[in-house]
Structures are given as C-alpha cells and as structure tokens.
C-alpha cells in the first residue's frame, strides 16, 4: 500500500515539505494511496499553488507533511528519471532497487498502460517497504 518515494529533487516542493527518499506516501489530501499509479491522478487534479497534506510512513512511523504544489516540469518522465533520460533500466542506489520498463505482454497481464518491473531489491528502503 502506498507510493514509494524514489528520489526528491533539491529545491522542489516535495523537498521543501520534508519528503525523503524511502518514504511511502499512504494518503494525499485525505485520499488513501493504494499504489504508486494512484498518486499522480490525485495530485494532478489540484492546481499549482494549492496546499495539501500527505501522510507518509518513514522508518515504520506515520508522519503528516504539508506541501505547496508546484508546476509540473515540461517533461515529467525526464524529471522522474534524472539527467540520463534512458528509462530502459533505472537503478536507485539509495533505495536498493532496480527496475525496467514493462513489456507490452506484462502490461496487458496487469491491465495497465504503463509501468515498470522490479528486477532487483537489495537491503534498503525498497526492501523495508516490502517491494519484491
């Protein structure tokens, strides 16, 4: 349950709110977040400049953080992946997690339009969050 925070850009609204890599967002603006796919839909309906509260789990404890939403970058996928831009394999050293783009067959089985496959989980926030 929740959306695992893989990276927080310095100076971003998430950073200013105190969000940290390894946090798991379990509620945003009063709405439960069951999976990472739900978070963009919940955040995306709010205009830039809006204030929102999010509940995160950090080191097994729940915390409530307040965030002021900012503008979405021109290329949100690039912002999520970092400078490289190659999303065929993304490795999060600080999370202990490696993912790759899901194939068309894997997306069809999951009844999804997009997604990634976790290919490796090592000790770290991803393992603590229960990713396999």
PDB file of C-alpha atoms in Angstrom, residues 11-126:
ATOM      1  CA  UNK A  11      14.531  22.744  -4.007  1.00  0.00           C
ATOM      2  CA  UNK A  12      11.346  21.019  -5.169  1.00  0.00           C
ATOM      3  CA  UNK A  13       8.011  21.337  -3.344  1.00  0.00           C
ATOM      4  CA  UNK A  14       8.496  17.752  -2.113  1.00  0.00           C
ATOM      5  CA  UNK A  15      11.904  18.643  -0.681  1.00  0.00           C
ATOM      6  CA  UNK A  16      10.553  21.782   0.968  1.00  0.00           C
ATOM      7  CA  UNK A  17       7.746  19.699   2.522  1.00  0.00           C
ATOM      8  CA  UNK A  18      10.330  17.380   4.084  1.00  0.00           C
ATOM      9  CA  UNK A  19       9.694  14.323   1.889  1.00  0.00           C
ATOM     10  CA  UNK A  20      12.658  11.916   1.820  1.00  0.00           C
ATOM     11  CA  UNK A  21      13.707   9.004  -0.414  1.00  0.00           C
ATOM     12  CA  UNK A  22      12.333   5.825   1.111  1.00  0.00           C
ATOM     13  CA  UNK A  23       9.176   7.490   2.430  1.00  0.00           C
ATOM     14  CA  UNK A  24       5.950   5.741   1.453  1.00  0.00           C
ATOM     15  CA  UNK A  25       3.025   8.081   0.762  1.00  0.00           C
ATOM     16  CA  UNK A  26      -0.127   6.371   2.068  1.00  0.00           C
ATOM     17  CA  UNK A  27      -2.553   9.319   1.814  1.00  0.00           C
ATOM     18  CA  UNK A  28      -2.614  12.586  -0.098  1.00  0.00           C
ATOM     19  CA  UNK A  29      -5.083  15.355   0.647  1.00  0.00           C
ATOM     20  CA  UNK A  30      -7.309  12.942   2.550  1.00  0.00           C
ATOM     21  CA  UNK A  31      -7.355  10.266  -0.158  1.00  0.00           C
ATOM     22  CA  UNK A  32      -5.736   6.885   0.547  1.00  0.00           C
ATOM     23  CA  UNK A  33      -2.960   5.965  -1.875  1.00  0.00           C
ATOM     24  CA  UNK A  34      -3.052   2.231  -2.596  1.00  0.00           C
ATOM     25  CA  UNK A  35      -0.339   2.216  -5.294  1.00  0.00           C
ATOM     26  CA  UNK A  36       2.179   4.483  -6.989  1.00  0.00           C
ATOM     27  CA  UNK A  37      -0.109   4.710 -10.021  1.00  0.00           C
ATOM     28  CA  UNK A  38      -2.788   6.475  -7.962  1.00  0.00           C
ATOM     29  CA  UNK A  39      -0.629   9.340  -6.707  1.00  0.00           C
ATOM     30  CA  UNK A  40      -0.262  11.316  -9.980  1.00  0.00           C
ATOM     31  CA  UNK A  41      -4.029  11.166 -10.525  1.00  0.00           C
ATOM     32  CA  UNK A  42      -4.737  12.546  -7.042  1.00  0.00           C
ATOM     33  CA  UNK A  43      -2.065  15.253  -7.234  1.00  0.00           C
ATOM     34  CA  UNK A  44      -2.818  16.159 -10.855  1.00  0.00           C
ATOM     35  CA  UNK A  45      -6.339  17.419 -10.185  1.00  0.00           C
ATOM     36  CA  UNK A  46      -5.050  20.127  -7.852  1.00  0.00           C
ATOM     37  CA  UNK A  47      -3.812  23.446  -9.283  1.00  0.00           C
ATOM     38  CA  UNK A  48      -0.262  24.683  -8.777  1.00  0.00           C
ATOM     39  CA  UNK A  49      -0.011  26.695  -5.580  1.00  0.00           C
ATOM     40  CA  UNK A  50      -2.520  24.510  -3.739  1.00  0.00           C
ATOM     41  CA  UNK A  51      -1.762  23.431  -0.194  1.00  0.00           C
ATOM     42  CA  UNK A  52      -2.134  19.720   0.552  1.00  0.00           C
ATOM     43  CA  UNK A  53      -1.335  17.302   3.342  1.00  0.00           C
ATOM     44  CA  UNK A  54       0.216  13.925   2.827  1.00  0.00           C
ATOM     45  CA  UNK A  55       0.670  11.080   5.261  1.00  0.00           C
ATOM     46  CA  UNK A  56       3.905   9.174   4.830  1.00  0.00           C
ATOM     47  CA  UNK A  57       5.437   6.192   6.539  1.00  0.00           C
ATOM     48  CA  UNK A  58       9.091   6.755   7.428  1.00  0.00           C
ATOM     49  CA  UNK A  59      11.045   4.170   9.407  1.00  0.00           C
ATOM     50  CA  UNK A  60       7.795   2.477  10.401  1.00  0.00           C
ATOM     51  CA  UNK A  61       6.177   5.642  11.757  1.00  0.00           C
ATOM     52  CA  UNK A  62       3.455   7.794  10.194  1.00  0.00           C
ATOM     53  CA  UNK A  63       4.176  11.482   9.630  1.00  0.00           C
ATOM     54  CA  UNK A  64       1.944  14.218   8.238  1.00  0.00           C
ATOM     55  CA  UNK A  65       3.645  16.654   5.874  1.00  0.00           C
ATOM     56  CA  UNK A  66       2.249  19.829   4.292  1.00  0.00           C
ATOM     57  CA  UNK A  67       3.178  20.639   0.708  1.00  0.00           C
ATOM     58  CA  UNK A  68       2.548  23.555  -1.637  1.00  0.00           C
ATOM     59  CA  UNK A  69       2.164  22.128  -5.137  1.00  0.00           C
ATOM     60  CA  UNK A  70       4.392  23.468  -7.894  1.00  0.00           C
ATOM     61  CA  UNK A  71       4.270  23.436 -11.690  1.00  0.00           C
ATOM     62  CA  UNK A  72       4.837  20.144 -13.492  1.00  0.00           C
ATOM     63  CA  UNK A  73       8.112  20.129 -15.485  1.00  0.00           C
ATOM     64  CA  UNK A  74       7.877  20.173 -19.294  1.00  0.00           C
ATOM     65  CA  UNK A  75       8.923  16.508 -19.386  1.00  0.00           C
ATOM     66  CA  UNK A  76       7.708  14.792 -16.185  1.00  0.00           C
ATOM     67  CA  UNK A  77       9.235  11.423 -17.136  1.00  0.00           C
ATOM     68  CA  UNK A  78      12.644  13.056 -17.535  1.00  0.00           C
ATOM     69  CA  UNK A  79      12.239  14.756 -14.141  1.00  0.00           C
ATOM     70  CA  UNK A  80      11.442  11.403 -12.517  1.00  0.00           C
ATOM     71  CA  UNK A  81      14.370   9.577 -14.089  1.00  0.00           C
ATOM     72  CA  UNK A  82      17.010  12.215 -13.644  1.00  0.00           C
ATOM     73  CA  UNK A  83      19.517  13.517 -16.144  1.00  0.00           C
ATOM     74  CA  UNK A  84      20.082  10.319 -18.100  1.00  0.00           C
ATOM     75  CA  UNK A  85      16.624  10.030 -19.616  1.00  0.00           C
ATOM     76  CA  UNK A  86      17.112   6.366 -20.577  1.00  0.00           C
ATOM     77  CA  UNK A  87      14.296   4.550 -18.881  1.00  0.00           C
ATOM     78  CA  UNK A  88      15.085   1.073 -20.168  1.00  0.00           C
ATOM     79  CA  UNK A  89      16.818   0.380 -16.867  1.00  0.00           C
ATOM     80  CA  UNK A  90      16.676   2.681 -13.858  1.00  0.00           C
ATOM     81  CA  UNK A  91      18.670   1.893 -10.763  1.00  0.00           C
ATOM     82  CA  UNK A  92      18.043   3.598  -7.452  1.00  0.00           C
ATOM     83  CA  UNK A  93      21.225   3.095  -5.471  1.00  0.00           C
ATOM     84  CA  UNK A  94      19.858   4.858  -2.402  1.00  0.00           C
ATOM     85  CA  UNK A  95      16.723   2.700  -2.469  1.00  0.00           C
ATOM     86  CA  UNK A  96      18.313  -0.680  -3.162  1.00  0.00           C
ATOM     87  CA  UNK A  97      16.035  -1.102  -6.169  1.00  0.00           C
ATOM     88  CA  UNK A  98      16.451  -1.763  -9.900  1.00  0.00           C
ATOM     89  CA  UNK A  99      13.553  -1.564 -12.365  1.00  0.00           C
ATOM     90  CA  UNK A 100      12.993  -1.837 -16.112  1.00  0.00           C
ATOM     91  CA  UNK A 101      10.146  -0.856 -18.408  1.00  0.00           C
ATOM     92  CA  UNK A 102       7.371  -3.445 -18.502  1.00  0.00           C
ATOM     93  CA  UNK A 103       6.905  -5.229 -21.829  1.00  0.00           C
ATOM     94  CA  UNK A 104       3.634  -4.991 -23.760  1.00  0.00           C
ATOM     95  CA  UNK A 105       2.746  -8.523 -22.617  1.00  0.00           C
ATOM     96  CA  UNK A 106       3.430  -7.673 -18.960  1.00  0.00           C
ATOM     97  CA  UNK A 107       1.338  -4.513 -19.232  1.00  0.00           C
ATOM     98  CA  UNK A 108      -1.505  -6.484 -20.824  1.00  0.00           C
ATOM     99  CA  UNK A 109      -1.438  -9.062 -17.977  1.00  0.00           C
ATOM    100  CA  UNK A 110      -1.591  -6.226 -15.454  1.00  0.00           C
ATOM    101  CA  UNK A 111      -4.303  -4.396 -17.457  1.00  0.00           C
ATOM    102  CA  UNK A 112      -2.092  -1.288 -17.403  1.00  0.00           C
ATOM    103  CA  UNK A 113      -0.992   1.307 -19.959  1.00  0.00           C
ATOM    104  CA  UNK A 114       2.441   1.847 -18.466  1.00  0.00           C
ATOM    105  CA  UNK A 115       4.635   0.549 -15.678  1.00  0.00           C
ATOM    106  CA  UNK A 116       7.926  -0.928 -14.606  1.00  0.00           C
ATOM    107  CA  UNK A 117       9.085  -4.305 -13.418  1.00  0.00           C
ATOM    108  CA  UNK A 118      11.205  -4.556 -10.287  1.00  0.00           C
ATOM    109  CA  UNK A 119      14.205  -6.667 -11.282  1.00  0.00           C
ATOM    110  CA  UNK A 120      16.232  -6.460  -8.101  1.00  0.00           C
ATOM    111  CA  UNK A 121      15.719  -5.440  -4.478  1.00  0.00           C
ATOM    112  CA  UNK A 122      18.603  -5.161  -2.043  1.00  0.00           C
ATOM    113  CA  UNK A 123      18.688  -4.060   1.573  1.00  0.00           C
ATOM    114  CA  UNK A 124      17.360  -0.521   1.891  1.00  0.00           C
ATOM    115  CA  UNK A 125      14.143   1.497   1.818  1.00  0.00           C
ATOM    116  CA  UNK A 126      12.633  -0.572  -1.025  1.00  0.00           C
TER     117      UNK A 126
END
